[in-house]
Short mmCIF file of C-alpha atoms in Angstrom, two decimals:
data_model
loop_
_atom_site.label_atom_id
_atom_site.label_comp_id
_atom_site.label_asym_id
_atom_site.label_seq_id
_atom_site.Cartn_x
_atom_site.Cartn_y
_atom_site.Cartn_z
CA MET A 5 182.19 185.17 76.61
CA SER A 6 183.17 184.48 80.12
CA LYS A 7 183.07 181.03 81.64
CA LYS A 8 180.73 182.23 84.40
CA TYR A 9 178.13 183.32 81.87
CA ILE A 10 178.33 180.04 79.98
CA SER A 11 177.75 178.11 83.20
CA GLN A 12 174.63 180.14 84.01
CA VAL A 13 173.21 179.48 80.55
CA ILE A 14 173.80 175.74 80.89
CA LEU A 15 172.08 175.65 84.31
CA LEU A 16 169.12 177.63 83.00
CA SER A 17 168.73 175.29 79.99
CA GLY A 18 168.79 172.23 82.28
CA ALA A 19 166.05 173.67 84.47
CA VAL A 20 163.86 174.29 81.42
CA LEU A 21 164.40 170.70 80.22
CA ILE A 22 163.48 169.29 83.64
CA ALA A 23 160.25 171.32 83.75
CA GLY A 24 159.30 170.09 80.27
CA CYS A 25 159.87 166.43 81.19
CA GLY A 26 157.35 166.23 83.98
CA GLY A 27 157.85 169.17 86.23
CA THR A 28 154.92 171.13 87.59
CA VAL A 29 154.05 174.38 85.91
CA ALA A 30 151.81 176.69 87.92
CA PHE A 31 149.42 178.98 86.07
CA GLN A 32 148.73 182.09 88.00
CA GLY A 33 145.73 184.28 87.57
CA ALA A 34 143.55 181.42 86.16
CA GLN A 35 139.85 181.35 87.13
CA ALA A 36 137.41 178.39 87.39
CA GLN A 37 135.04 178.11 84.45
CA SER A 38 131.64 176.33 84.53
CA VAL A 39 130.77 173.83 81.80
CA THR A 40 127.08 173.64 80.88
CA GLY A 41 125.31 170.71 79.15
CA THR A 42 123.08 167.62 79.72
CA PRO A 43 124.79 164.71 81.56
CA PRO A 44 124.57 161.30 79.91
CA PRO A 45 121.63 159.13 81.04
CA PRO A 46 122.33 156.48 83.71
CA PRO A 47 122.92 152.93 82.47
CA PRO A 48 119.78 150.78 82.21
CA PRO A 49 119.07 148.45 85.14
CA PRO A 50 120.17 144.84 84.72
CA PRO A 51 117.49 142.49 83.41
CA PRO A 52 115.61 140.48 86.06
CA PRO A 53 116.86 136.95 86.62
CA PRO A 54 114.98 134.25 84.72
CA PRO A 55 112.24 132.50 86.68
CA PRO A 56 113.20 129.15 88.25
CA PRO A 57 112.29 126.11 86.19
CA PRO A 58 109.03 124.40 87.19
CA PRO A 59 109.43 121.44 89.52
CA ALA A 60 109.75 118.09 87.84
CA PRO A 61 106.60 115.97 87.99
CA PRO A 62 106.71 113.14 90.54
CA PRO A 63 107.85 109.81 89.11
CA ARG A 64 105.14 107.44 87.99
CA VAL A 65 107.27 104.35 88.70
CA GLU A 66 109.51 103.81 91.75
CA LEU A 67 111.60 100.89 93.01
CA ARG A 68 110.92 100.29 96.70
CA ASP A 69 112.74 97.41 98.40
CA ASN A 70 110.82 94.35 97.22
CA LYS A 71 108.23 96.14 95.12
CA ILE A 72 107.92 98.27 91.99
CA GLU A 73 105.32 100.89 92.83
CA ILE A 74 103.31 102.57 90.09
CA HIS A 75 101.44 105.79 90.87
CA GLU A 76 99.21 105.56 87.84
CA LYS A 77 96.86 102.75 86.85
CA ILE A 78 97.34 100.60 83.78
CA GLN A 79 94.25 101.16 81.65
CA PHE A 80 92.40 98.26 79.99
CA ALA A 81 89.39 98.05 77.71
CA VAL A 82 86.14 97.53 79.64
CA ASN A 83 85.76 93.89 80.74
CA LYS A 84 88.75 92.92 78.56
CA ALA A 85 92.47 92.25 78.93
CA THR A 86 93.36 94.64 76.10
CA ILE A 87 95.84 97.32 77.24
CA LEU A 88 94.87 100.80 76.07
CA GLU A 89 97.39 102.92 74.16
CA ALA A 90 97.20 105.57 76.90
CA SER A 91 99.20 103.23 79.16
CA PHE A 92 102.00 102.41 76.70
CA SER A 93 104.27 105.18 78.05
CA LEU A 94 103.67 103.99 81.63
CA LEU A 95 104.61 100.43 80.67
CA ALA A 96 107.75 101.78 78.99
CA GLU A 97 108.78 103.41 82.28
CA ILE A 98 108.05 100.18 84.14
CA GLY A 99 110.26 98.33 81.67
CA ASP A 100 113.10 100.84 82.17
CA VAL A 101 112.96 100.39 85.96
CA ILE A 102 113.01 96.59 85.61
CA LYS A 103 116.01 96.75 83.26
CA LYS A 104 117.97 98.86 85.76
CA ALA A 105 116.99 96.66 88.73
CA THR A 106 119.45 93.92 87.83
CA HIS A 107 119.27 92.51 91.37
CA ALA A 108 115.60 91.61 90.83
CA LYS A 109 115.72 88.07 89.50
CA LYS A 110 111.98 87.33 89.55
CA ILE A 111 109.06 89.78 89.44
CA ALA A 112 105.50 88.64 90.06
CA ILE A 113 102.86 90.57 88.14
CA GLU A 114 99.58 90.37 90.06
CA GLY A 115 96.13 91.24 88.75
CA HIS A 116 93.44 92.28 91.24
CA ALA A 117 89.75 93.15 90.99
CA SER A 118 87.00 94.58 93.14
CA SER A 119 84.19 92.52 94.60
CA GLU A 120 81.72 93.97 92.11
CA GLY A 121 80.28 91.38 89.71
CA ASP A 122 80.81 87.63 89.48
CA LYS A 123 83.80 86.35 91.47
CA ASN A 124 84.82 83.71 88.94
CA LEU A 125 84.70 86.18 86.06
CA ASN A 126 86.74 88.69 88.09
CA LEU A 127 89.33 86.02 88.80
CA LYS A 128 89.66 85.09 85.13
CA LEU A 129 89.77 88.72 84.01
CA SER A 130 92.43 89.71 86.55
CA ASP A 131 94.53 86.72 85.51
CA ALA A 132 94.21 87.58 81.81
CA ARG A 133 95.19 91.20 82.47
CA ALA A 134 98.27 90.20 84.46
CA LYS A 135 99.36 87.90 81.63
CA ALA A 136 98.73 90.67 79.06
CA VAL A 137 101.07 92.99 80.98
CA MET A 138 103.72 90.25 81.18
CA LYS A 139 103.50 89.66 77.41
CA TYR A 140 103.78 93.40 76.68
CA LEU A 141 106.93 93.73 78.80
CA ALA A 142 108.46 90.57 77.31
CA ASP A 143 107.76 91.90 73.81
CA HIS A 144 109.57 95.14 74.71
CA GLY A 145 112.90 93.81 75.94
CA ILE A 146 112.30 92.31 79.41
CA GLU A 147 113.54 88.73 79.84
CA LYS A 148 110.49 86.49 80.08
CA GLU A 149 112.17 84.22 82.63
CA ARG A 150 112.24 87.15 85.09
CA LEU A 151 108.45 87.52 85.01
CA THR A 152 105.48 85.60 86.33
CA ALA A 153 101.81 86.56 86.07
CA LYS A 154 98.76 85.55 88.09
CA GLY A 155 95.31 86.92 88.84
CA TYR A 156 93.81 86.96 92.32
CA GLY A 157 90.37 88.38 91.61
CA SER A 158 88.88 90.10 94.65
CA SER A 159 90.71 87.98 97.25
CA LYS A 160 93.27 90.68 98.19
CA PRO A 161 91.49 94.03 98.60
CA ILE A 162 93.43 97.08 99.75
CA ALA A 163 90.38 99.32 100.21
CA ASP A 164 86.72 99.14 101.17
CA ASN A 165 84.60 97.47 98.50
CA GLU A 166 81.49 99.20 99.84
CA THR A 167 82.44 102.50 98.14
CA GLU A 168 83.16 103.26 94.49
CA GLU A 169 86.46 104.88 95.46
CA GLY A 170 87.51 101.74 97.31
CA ARG A 171 86.46 99.46 94.45
CA GLU A 172 88.48 101.59 92.01
CA LYS A 173 91.60 101.18 94.18
CA ASN A 174 91.09 97.43 94.32
CA ARG A 175 91.12 97.16 90.50
CA ARG A 176 94.88 97.23 89.99
CA VAL A 177 98.05 95.53 88.75
CA GLU A 178 100.98 95.10 91.15
CA PHE A 179 104.67 94.28 90.58
CA ASN A 180 106.27 92.41 93.49
CA ILE A 181 109.92 91.32 93.57
CA VAL A 182 109.80 87.73 94.84
CA GLU A 183 113.42 86.79 94.14
CA GLN A 184 116.42 89.12 94.36
CA ASP A 185 120.13 89.31 95.11
CA VAL A 186 120.93 91.08 98.38
CA THR A 187 124.51 92.31 98.85
CA SER A 188 125.98 92.73 102.34
CA LYS A 189 129.30 94.45 102.98
CA LYS A 190 131.67 94.50 105.94
CA ILE A 191 133.57 97.77 105.95
CA GLU A 192 136.28 99.45 107.99
CA ILE A 193 136.78 103.21 108.30
CA ASP A 194 140.35 104.51 108.20
CA PRO A 195 140.72 106.77 111.29
CA ALA A 196 143.28 108.95 109.50
CA THR A 197 141.51 109.60 106.22
CA GLY A 198 137.89 108.70 107.11
CA LYS A 199 137.62 106.60 103.95
CA GLU A 200 135.74 103.31 103.90
CA LYS A 201 137.50 100.08 103.07
CA VAL A 202 135.49 97.02 102.08
CA LEU A 203 136.77 94.03 104.03
CA GLU A 204 134.16 91.50 102.93
CA GLU A 205 131.30 91.49 100.44
CA LYS A 206 128.66 88.77 100.07
CA THR A 207 125.69 88.43 97.74
CA ALA A 208 122.85 86.14 98.74
CA GLU A 209 119.70 85.23 96.86
CA VAL A 210 116.53 86.00 98.81
CA LYS A 211 113.14 84.57 97.87
CA LYS A 212 109.79 85.83 99.07
CA GLU A 213 107.34 83.09 99.85
CA GLU A 214 103.94 83.76 98.35
CA PRO A 215 101.15 83.24 100.91
CA PRO A 216 98.35 80.94 99.72
CA VAL A 217 95.16 82.55 98.54
CA PRO A 218 92.38 81.94 101.10
CA THR A 219 89.58 79.71 99.82
CA GLU A 220 85.89 80.02 100.64
CA ALA A 221 86.28 77.22 103.23
CA ASP A 222 89.14 79.11 104.87
CA LYS A 223 87.04 82.28 105.03
CA LYS A 224 84.13 80.37 106.57
CA LYS A 225 86.37 78.85 109.22
CA ALA A 226 87.82 82.27 110.02
CA GLU A 227 84.32 83.74 110.45
CA GLU A 228 83.28 80.85 112.72
CA LYS A 229 86.42 81.24 114.81
CA LYS A 230 85.80 84.97 115.08
CA ALA A 231 82.20 84.37 116.18
CA GLN A 232 83.33 81.89 118.84
CA ALA A 233 85.86 84.36 120.18
CA LYS A 234 83.15 86.90 120.90
CA PRO A 235 82.17 87.02 124.61
CA ALA A 236 78.75 85.58 125.47
CA PRO A 237 76.12 88.22 126.19
CA ALA A 238 75.54 88.91 129.90
CA PRO A 239 72.28 87.47 131.28
CA ALA A 240 69.43 89.90 131.69
CA PRO A 241 68.89 91.05 135.28
CA ALA A 242 66.01 89.40 137.15
CA PRO A 243 62.88 91.57 137.39
CA VAL A 244 62.43 93.36 140.71
CA LYS A 245 59.06 92.69 142.35
CA ALA A 246 57.16 95.72 143.53
CA PRO A 247 56.18 95.63 147.26
CA ALA A 248 52.56 94.67 148.00
CA PRO A 249 50.33 97.62 148.94
CA LYS A 250 49.55 97.90 152.67
CA ALA A 251 45.95 97.49 153.86
CA PRO A 252 44.41 100.73 155.17
CA ALA A 253 44.27 100.97 159.00
CA ALA A 254 40.86 100.47 160.65
CA PRO A 255 39.31 103.74 161.86
CA LYS A 256 39.43 104.32 165.61
CA ALA A 257 36.18 104.44 167.57
CA PRO A 258 35.24 107.92 168.71
CA ALA A 259 35.76 108.63 172.43
CA LYS A 260 32.70 108.84 174.59
#
């Protein structure tokens, strides 16, 4: 076998190996064929997003500066200082707010009534209800030395006592912070980082003076002073006299 023939065989074998290891093989004379059948169904749509959660109910108890505001009335038995069970959860929330308000050193619980009924009985009942609320809070973890209780009867209305709606608003219990620690800070802002730096911090005790309850004599004096401040009525104008009627003229004598 000649060397030239052996070389051609080796070259041909190498070409076959290259084609088998990734070379492209063209098929001639092939025709396109159609494939029949049902395509798979489309994927199902994604589930709708869950609805947003309902808004949280407004708080029944809020701390506002020097007052603890309650947006629901404390319920008592009719003409008694007995707290109804329906208000136990409200009082629990009030207690939680007082516990967190560590700056409030003294809280005055005030009982108020409408002008309906006997004034003295209303005063006694409002005082008994305020003291019942104080006892309930003290029995449920609030330091008794932080609380005071007093009834004011109908002396401090917040609405018109001439309507039932106004009288209902006047029957209430209030929580006023009369002694608290107020913290003041002197700060400096770093111009490079924008962070605040506390240079000085002071805490001062602030007390709220309770105005005296007006007595009946004070109310009478206020009414008299108000009456005196009214301008005097203007005098009535003098009556205008009607002119006297003129006498009829005498008839002229006929000409001759």
